[in-house]
């Protein structure tokens, strides 16, 4: 997402190519895109750059959020899912997508209908597996009854721990991988965000309550403790944030986005960070929802 969408103006194709190829070189084996990201632009970039290496990685994309009348719209109608998939296959320059998520559940459509359309695409050989994003345990179980759900993608980080209520456990119960997006707190774990004035006008974090001036100031008050935890672990704050998510359960993976080769290399090194049980317990006790100022999204 970072290369083509949401975090300010898109970067150049050359910059995106450098990040994607370096990721492949560093051993990254899961590339996660969506029709929404740049409204097709990111799928085109991934297809153009990574198609020659298609057998070396798992390719994931998403449907169910489209552009209508210039605006983002959640649309889970079976015909829209089919047309979005066809377009994605063309943009990604592939015959089959390994993991295809319903990006958001369209609550005007029964989840069983949307998943049924995805299941048809699996039977046609256009998809290998099906995923969901940002759904409850109840919705996940309804979907899984129609067709096996291979993965659930949901925001999960030190400052967003709602998946612990039940979705993490339900994924383990049905054998689904839990894919944690925004594990770096949308960049806040770097310590480089001090004010919303740093964001360009097109950065969607300007609409997020946690990044208002007041809430950033409040959240910065606990940042020194994050730094102290990282010092104990012998790593950076970003690496601690990633290592913490990875330590939660064996079926959890992370998809940290970045536009920077330097940050990419830092992120990959988090895989070697070991957090002792006593440090994990301290981190868990400190990062309670009540400590975080601001909701994830506005109304």
CSV table of C-alpha atoms in Angstrom, one decimal:
chain,number,residue,atom,x,y,z
A,1,UNK,CA,0.0,0.0,0.0
A,2,UNK,CA,2.7,2.4,0.9
A,3,UNK,CA,4.2,2.5,-2.6
A,4,UNK,CA,1.0,3.7,-4.3
A,5,UNK,CA,-1.7,4.8,-1.8
A,6,UNK,CA,-2.7,6.6,1.4
A,7,UNK,CA,0.7,7.7,2.8
A,8,UNK,CA,1.0,10.8,0.8
A,9,UNK,CA,1.8,11.1,-2.9
A,10,UNK,CA,2.8,7.9,-4.7
A,11,UNK,CA,6.5,7.4,-5.2
A,12,UNK,CA,8.0,6.8,-8.6
A,13,UNK,CA,8.0,3.5,-10.4
A,14,UNK,CA,11.8,3.4,-10.1
A,15,UNK,CA,11.6,3.8,-6.3
A,16,UNK,CA,8.9,1.2,-6.1
A,17,UNK,CA,10.9,-1.2,-8.2
A,18,UNK,CA,14.0,-0.8,-5.9
A,19,UNK,CA,12.0,-1.6,-2.8
A,20,UNK,CA,10.2,-4.7,-4.3
A,21,UNK,CA,13.3,-6.2,-5.8
A,22,UNK,CA,15.3,-5.6,-2.6
A,23,UNK,CA,12.5,-7.3,-0.6
A,24,UNK,CA,12.7,-10.3,-2.9
A,25,UNK,CA,16.5,-10.3,-2.5
A,26,UNK,CA,16.2,-10.3,1.3
A,27,UNK,CA,14.0,-13.3,1.2
A,28,UNK,CA,10.6,-11.8,1.5
A,29,UNK,CA,8.1,-14.4,0.2
A,30,UNK,CA,4.7,-12.8,0.7
A,31,UNK,CA,3.7,-9.7,-1.3
A,32,UNK,CA,0.4,-8.2,-0.4
A,33,UNK,CA,-1.4,-5.7,-2.6
A,34,UNK,CA,-5.0,-4.8,-3.4
A,35,UNK,CA,-7.2,-3.3,-6.1
A,36,UNK,CA,-7.8,-0.3,-3.8
A,37,UNK,CA,-4.1,0.7,-3.6
A,38,UNK,CA,-3.8,3.5,-6.2
A,39,UNK,CA,-7.0,2.1,-7.7
A,40,UNK,CA,-5.1,-0.6,-9.6
A,41,UNK,CA,-1.7,1.2,-9.8
A,42,UNK,CA,-0.1,-1.0,-7.2
A,43,UNK,CA,-1.2,-4.2,-8.8
A,44,UNK,CA,0.2,-2.9,-12.0
A,45,UNK,CA,3.6,-2.1,-10.3
A,46,UNK,CA,3.8,-5.5,-8.6
A,47,UNK,CA,2.9,-7.2,-11.9
A,48,UNK,CA,5.5,-5.3,-13.9
A,49,UNK,CA,8.3,-5.7,-11.4
A,50,UNK,CA,7.7,-9.2,-10.0
A,51,UNK,CA,6.1,-11.2,-12.8
A,52,UNK,CA,9.5,-12.6,-13.9
A,53,UNK,CA,10.0,-14.0,-10.3
A,54,UNK,CA,6.4,-15.2,-9.9
A,55,UNK,CA,7.3,-18.7,-8.6
A,56,UNK,CA,9.5,-17.3,-5.8
A,57,UNK,CA,6.8,-15.8,-3.6
A,58,UNK,CA,3.2,-15.9,-2.5
A,59,UNK,CA,1.1,-13.3,-4.3
A,60,UNK,CA,-1.8,-11.8,-2.3
A,61,UNK,CA,-4.4,-9.2,-3.4
A,62,UNK,CA,-7.8,-8.0,-2.4
A,63,UNK,CA,-11.2,-7.2,-3.8
A,64,UNK,CA,-14.4,-5.7,-2.4
A,65,UNK,CA,-13.4,-2.0,-2.3
A,66,UNK,CA,-13.8,-0.2,-5.6
A,67,UNK,CA,-13.8,3.3,-7.0
A,68,UNK,CA,-17.2,4.6,-7.9
A,69,UNK,CA,-17.8,8.3,-8.9
A,70,UNK,CA,-14.3,9.1,-7.9
A,71,UNK,CA,-14.8,7.8,-4.3
A,72,UNK,CA,-13.9,4.6,-2.5
A,73,UNK,CA,-16.9,2.3,-2.1
A,74,UNK,CA,-17.2,-1.1,-0.4
A,75,UNK,CA,-18.8,-3.5,-2.9
A,76,UNK,CA,-19.0,-7.2,-2.2
A,77,UNK,CA,-21.5,-8.2,-5.0
A,78,UNK,CA,-20.5,-11.4,-6.7
A,79,UNK,CA,-20.4,-9.8,-10.1
A,80,UNK,CA,-18.0,-7.1,-8.8
A,81,UNK,CA,-15.8,-9.6,-7.2
A,82,UNK,CA,-15.5,-11.5,-10.5
A,83,UNK,CA,-14.7,-8.4,-12.5
A,84,UNK,CA,-12.2,-7.2,-10.0
A,85,UNK,CA,-10.4,-10.5,-10.0
A,86,UNK,CA,-10.2,-10.6,-13.8
A,87,UNK,CA,-8.7,-7.1,-13.8
A,88,UNK,CA,-6.3,-8.0,-11.1
A,89,UNK,CA,-5.0,-11.1,-13.0
A,90,UNK,CA,-4.3,-8.8,-16.0
A,91,UNK,CA,-2.6,-6.1,-13.9
A,92,UNK,CA,-0.6,-8.7,-11.9
A,93,UNK,CA,0.5,-10.5,-15.1
A,94,UNK,CA,-0.4,-13.9,-13.7
A,95,UNK,CA,-2.8,-16.8,-14.3
A,96,UNK,CA,-3.6,-17.4,-10.6
A,97,UNK,CA,-3.5,-15.4,-7.4
A,98,UNK,CA,-2.3,-17.4,-4.4
A,99,UNK,CA,-4.4,-15.6,-1.8
A,100,UNK,CA,-7.3,-13.3,-2.6
A,101,UNK,CA,-9.0,-11.4,0.3
A,102,UNK,CA,-12.3,-9.8,0.6
A,103,UNK,CA,-10.9,-6.4,1.6
A,104,UNK,CA,-13.9,-5.4,3.6
A,105,UNK,CA,-17.3,-7.1,4.2
A,106,UNK,CA,-20.1,-5.3,2.3
A,107,UNK,CA,-22.8,-5.6,5.0
A,108,UNK,CA,-25.5,-5.2,2.4
A,109,UNK,CA,-24.5,-8.6,1.0
A,110,UNK,CA,-24.5,-11.8,3.0
A,111,UNK,CA,-20.9,-12.8,3.7
A,112,UNK,CA,-21.9,-16.3,2.3
A,113,UNK,CA,-22.7,-14.7,-1.1
A,114,UNK,CA,-19.4,-12.9,-1.4
A,115,UNK,CA,-17.4,-15.9,-0.3
A,116,UNK,CA,-19.4,-18.1,-2.6
A,117,UNK,CA,-18.2,-15.9,-5.5
A,118,UNK,CA,-14.6,-16.3,-4.4
A,119,UNK,CA,-15.1,-20.0,-4.0
A,120,UNK,CA,-16.3,-20.2,-7.7
A,121,UNK,CA,-13.0,-18.4,-8.7
A,122,UNK,CA,-11.0,-21.0,-6.8
A,123,UNK,CA,-12.9,-23.8,-8.6
A,124,UNK,CA,-12.1,-22.0,-11.9
A,125,UNK,CA,-8.4,-22.1,-11.1
A,126,UNK,CA,-8.0,-18.3,-10.9
A,127,UNK,CA,-7.4,-18.3,-7.1
A,128,UNK,CA,-5.6,-20.8,-4.9
A,129,UNK,CA,-7.0,-19.7,-1.5
A,130,UNK,CA,-9.4,-17.2,0.0
A,131,UNK,CA,-8.9,-14.6,2.8
A,132,UNK,CA,-10.9,-12.0,4.6
A,133,UNK,CA,-9.9,-8.7,6.1
A,134,UNK,CA,-11.2,-6.9,9.2
A,135,UNK,CA,-14.1,-9.3,10.1
A,136,UNK,CA,-15.4,-10.6,13.4
A,137,UNK,CA,-15.1,-14.1,14.6
A,138,UNK,CA,-18.8,-14.7,13.9
A,139,UNK,CA,-18.5,-13.5,10.3
A,140,UNK,CA,-15.3,-15.5,9.9
A,141,UNK,CA,-17.0,-18.7,11.0
A,142,UNK,CA,-20.0,-18.1,8.6
A,143,UNK,CA,-17.6,-17.6,5.7
A,144,UNK,CA,-15.5,-20.6,6.6
A,145,UNK,CA,-18.6,-22.8,6.5
A,146,UNK,CA,-18.9,-21.9,2.8
A,147,UNK,CA,-15.3,-22.3,1.8
A,148,UNK,CA,-12.0,-22.7,3.9
A,149,UNK,CA,-10.6,-19.4,4.8
A,150,UNK,CA,-6.8,-19.5,4.6
A,151,UNK,CA,-6.0,-16.1,6.1
A,152,UNK,CA,-7.5,-13.2,8.0
A,153,UNK,CA,-5.9,-9.8,7.6
A,154,UNK,CA,-6.5,-7.3,10.4
A,155,UNK,CA,-4.7,-4.4,12.0
A,156,UNK,CA,-2.7,-5.6,15.0
A,157,UNK,CA,0.1,-3.9,16.8
A,158,UNK,CA,1.1,-2.6,20.2
A,159,UNK,CA,-1.5,0.1,20.0
A,160,UNK,CA,-4.2,-1.9,18.3
A,161,UNK,CA,-4.9,-5.1,20.2
A,162,UNK,CA,-8.6,-5.8,19.5
A,163,UNK,CA,-7.8,-9.1,17.6
A,164,UNK,CA,-7.0,-10.5,21.0
A,165,UNK,CA,-10.7,-10.5,21.9
A,166,UNK,CA,-11.4,-13.5,19.8
A,167,UNK,CA,-10.2,-13.3,16.1
A,168,UNK,CA,-6.7,-14.6,16.9
A,169,UNK,CA,-8.1,-17.6,18.6
A,170,UNK,CA,-10.7,-18.3,15.9
A,171,UNK,CA,-8.0,-18.2,13.3
A,172,UNK,CA,-6.1,-20.8,15.2
A,173,UNK,CA,-9.3,-22.9,15.6
A,174,UNK,CA,-10.0,-23.1,11.9
A,175,UNK,CA,-6.3,-23.3,10.8
A,176,UNK,CA,-6.2,-19.8,9.2
A,177,UNK,CA,-3.1,-17.6,9.2
A,178,UNK,CA,-3.5,-14.2,10.9
A,179,UNK,CA,-1.9,-11.5,8.8
A,180,UNK,CA,-1.2,-8.4,10.9
A,181,UNK,CA,-1.3,-5.2,8.9
A,182,UNK,CA,0.1,-1.9,10.2
A,183,UNK,CA,2.2,-3.6,12.8
A,184,UNK,CA,4.4,-0.5,13.0
A,185,UNK,CA,1.5,1.6,14.2
A,186,UNK,CA,1.3,3.3,10.9
A,187,UNK,CA,4.8,4.6,11.3
A,188,UNK,CA,4.4,5.8,14.9
A,189,UNK,CA,6.7,3.1,16.2
A,190,UNK,CA,9.7,4.8,14.4
A,191,UNK,CA,9.6,7.8,16.7
A,192,UNK,CA,9.8,10.1,13.7
A,193,UNK,CA,6.2,11.3,13.9
A,194,UNK,CA,6.0,14.3,16.3
A,195,UNK,CA,3.1,16.3,14.7
A,196,UNK,CA,0.4,16.0,12.1
A,197,UNK,CA,2.1,19.0,10.4
A,198,UNK,CA,4.7,16.6,9.1
A,199,UNK,CA,2.1,14.9,6.8
A,200,UNK,CA,1.4,16.1,3.3
A,201,UNK,CA,-2.2,17.0,2.6
A,202,UNK,CA,-2.9,13.6,0.8
A,203,UNK,CA,-1.7,11.5,3.8
A,204,UNK,CA,-4.8,9.7,5.1
A,205,UNK,CA,-3.4,9.7,8.6
A,206,UNK,CA,-4.6,13.2,8.9
A,207,UNK,CA,-8.1,11.8,9.2
A,208,UNK,CA,-7.1,9.3,11.9
A,209,UNK,CA,-7.9,10.5,15.5
A,210,UNK,CA,-4.6,9.0,16.9
A,211,UNK,CA,-2.7,11.5,14.7
A,212,UNK,CA,-4.5,14.6,15.8
A,213,UNK,CA,-2.2,17.1,17.6
A,214,UNK,CA,-3.7,16.4,21.0
A,215,UNK,CA,-3.5,12.7,20.7
A,216,UNK,CA,0.0,12.6,19.2
A,217,UNK,CA,1.2,14.6,22.2
A,218,UNK,CA,-0.5,12.1,24.6
A,219,UNK,CA,0.9,9.1,22.7
A,220,UNK,CA,4.4,10.6,22.7
A,221,UNK,CA,4.4,10.5,26.5
A,222,UNK,CA,4.6,6.7,26.5
A,223,UNK,CA,7.1,6.5,23.7
A,224,UNK,CA,10.1,6.6,26.0
A,225,UNK,CA,8.9,3.4,27.6
A,226,UNK,CA,8.8,1.8,24.1
A,227,UNK,CA,12.4,2.9,23.6
A,228,UNK,CA,13.3,1.4,27.0
A,229,UNK,CA,11.8,-2.0,26.0
A,230,UNK,CA,13.7,-1.9,22.7
A,231,UNK,CA,16.9,-1.1,24.5
A,232,UNK,CA,16.3,-4.2,26.8
A,233,UNK,CA,15.8,-6.3,23.7
A,234,UNK,CA,18.8,-4.9,21.9
A,235,UNK,CA,16.9,-3.6,18.9
A,236,UNK,CA,15.2,-0.6,17.4
A,237,UNK,CA,11.6,0.4,18.3
A,238,UNK,CA,10.4,-0.7,14.9
A,239,UNK,CA,12.0,-4.1,15.3
A,240,UNK,CA,10.5,-4.4,18.8
A,241,UNK,CA,7.0,-3.6,17.5
A,242,UNK,CA,7.4,-6.4,14.8
A,243,UNK,CA,9.0,-8.9,17.1
A,244,UNK,CA,6.2,-8.4,19.6
A,245,UNK,CA,3.5,-9.2,17.0
A,246,UNK,CA,5.4,-12.2,15.8
A,247,UNK,CA,5.8,-13.5,19.3
A,248,UNK,CA,2.0,-13.6,19.9
A,249,UNK,CA,1.3,-17.0,18.2
A,250,UNK,CA,2.8,-19.3,15.6
A,251,UNK,CA,0.0,-18.6,13.1
A,252,UNK,CA,0.7,-14.8,13.1
A,253,UNK,CA,2.7,-13.1,10.3
A,254,UNK,CA,3.3,-9.4,9.7
A,255,UNK,CA,3.2,-7.3,6.6
A,256,UNK,CA,5.0,-4.0,7.4
A,257,UNK,CA,4.9,-1.7,4.5
A,258,UNK,CA,7.6,0.7,3.5
A,259,UNK,CA,8.9,3.0,0.8
A,260,UNK,CA,12.4,2.9,2.0
A,261,UNK,CA,15.1,0.2,1.3
A,262,UNK,CA,16.8,1.2,4.6
A,263,UNK,CA,13.6,0.7,6.6
A,264,UNK,CA,13.0,-2.6,4.7
A,265,UNK,CA,16.3,-3.9,5.8
A,266,UNK,CA,15.6,-2.8,9.4
A,267,UNK,CA,12.2,-4.6,9.3
A,268,UNK,CA,13.6,-7.9,8.0
A,269,UNK,CA,16.2,-8.0,10.8
A,270,UNK,CA,13.3,-8.0,13.4
A,271,UNK,CA,12.9,-11.7,12.5
A,272,UNK,CA,16.0,-12.4,14.6
A,273,UNK,CA,14.9,-10.5,17.7
A,274,UNK,CA,14.0,-12.7,20.6
A,275,UNK,CA,11.8,-11.3,23.4
A,276,UNK,CA,12.2,-13.2,26.7
A,277,UNK,CA,8.9,-14.1,28.5
A,278,UNK,CA,9.4,-11.6,31.3
A,279,UNK,CA,10.0,-8.8,28.8
A,280,UNK,CA,6.9,-9.9,26.8
A,281,UNK,CA,4.8,-9.8,30.0
A,282,UNK,CA,6.1,-6.3,30.8
A,283,UNK,CA,5.2,-5.1,27.3
A,284,UNK,CA,1.8,-6.7,27.3
A,285,UNK,CA,1.0,-5.1,30.7
A,286,UNK,CA,2.1,-1.6,29.6
A,287,UNK,CA,0.4,-1.4,26.2
A,288,UNK,CA,-3.2,-1.6,27.3
A,289,UNK,CA,-6.0,0.0,25.2
A,290,UNK,CA,-6.6,2.6,27.9
A,291,UNK,CA,-3.1,4.0,27.4
A,292,UNK,CA,-3.6,4.8,23.7
A,293,UNK,CA,-5.1,8.2,22.9
A,294,UNK,CA,-7.6,8.2,19.9
A,295,UNK,CA,-9.5,5.7,17.9
A,296,UNK,CA,-8.2,3.9,14.9
A,297,UNK,CA,-10.5,5.6,12.4
A,298,UNK,CA,-12.9,8.5,12.5
A,299,UNK,CA,-16.7,8.0,12.3
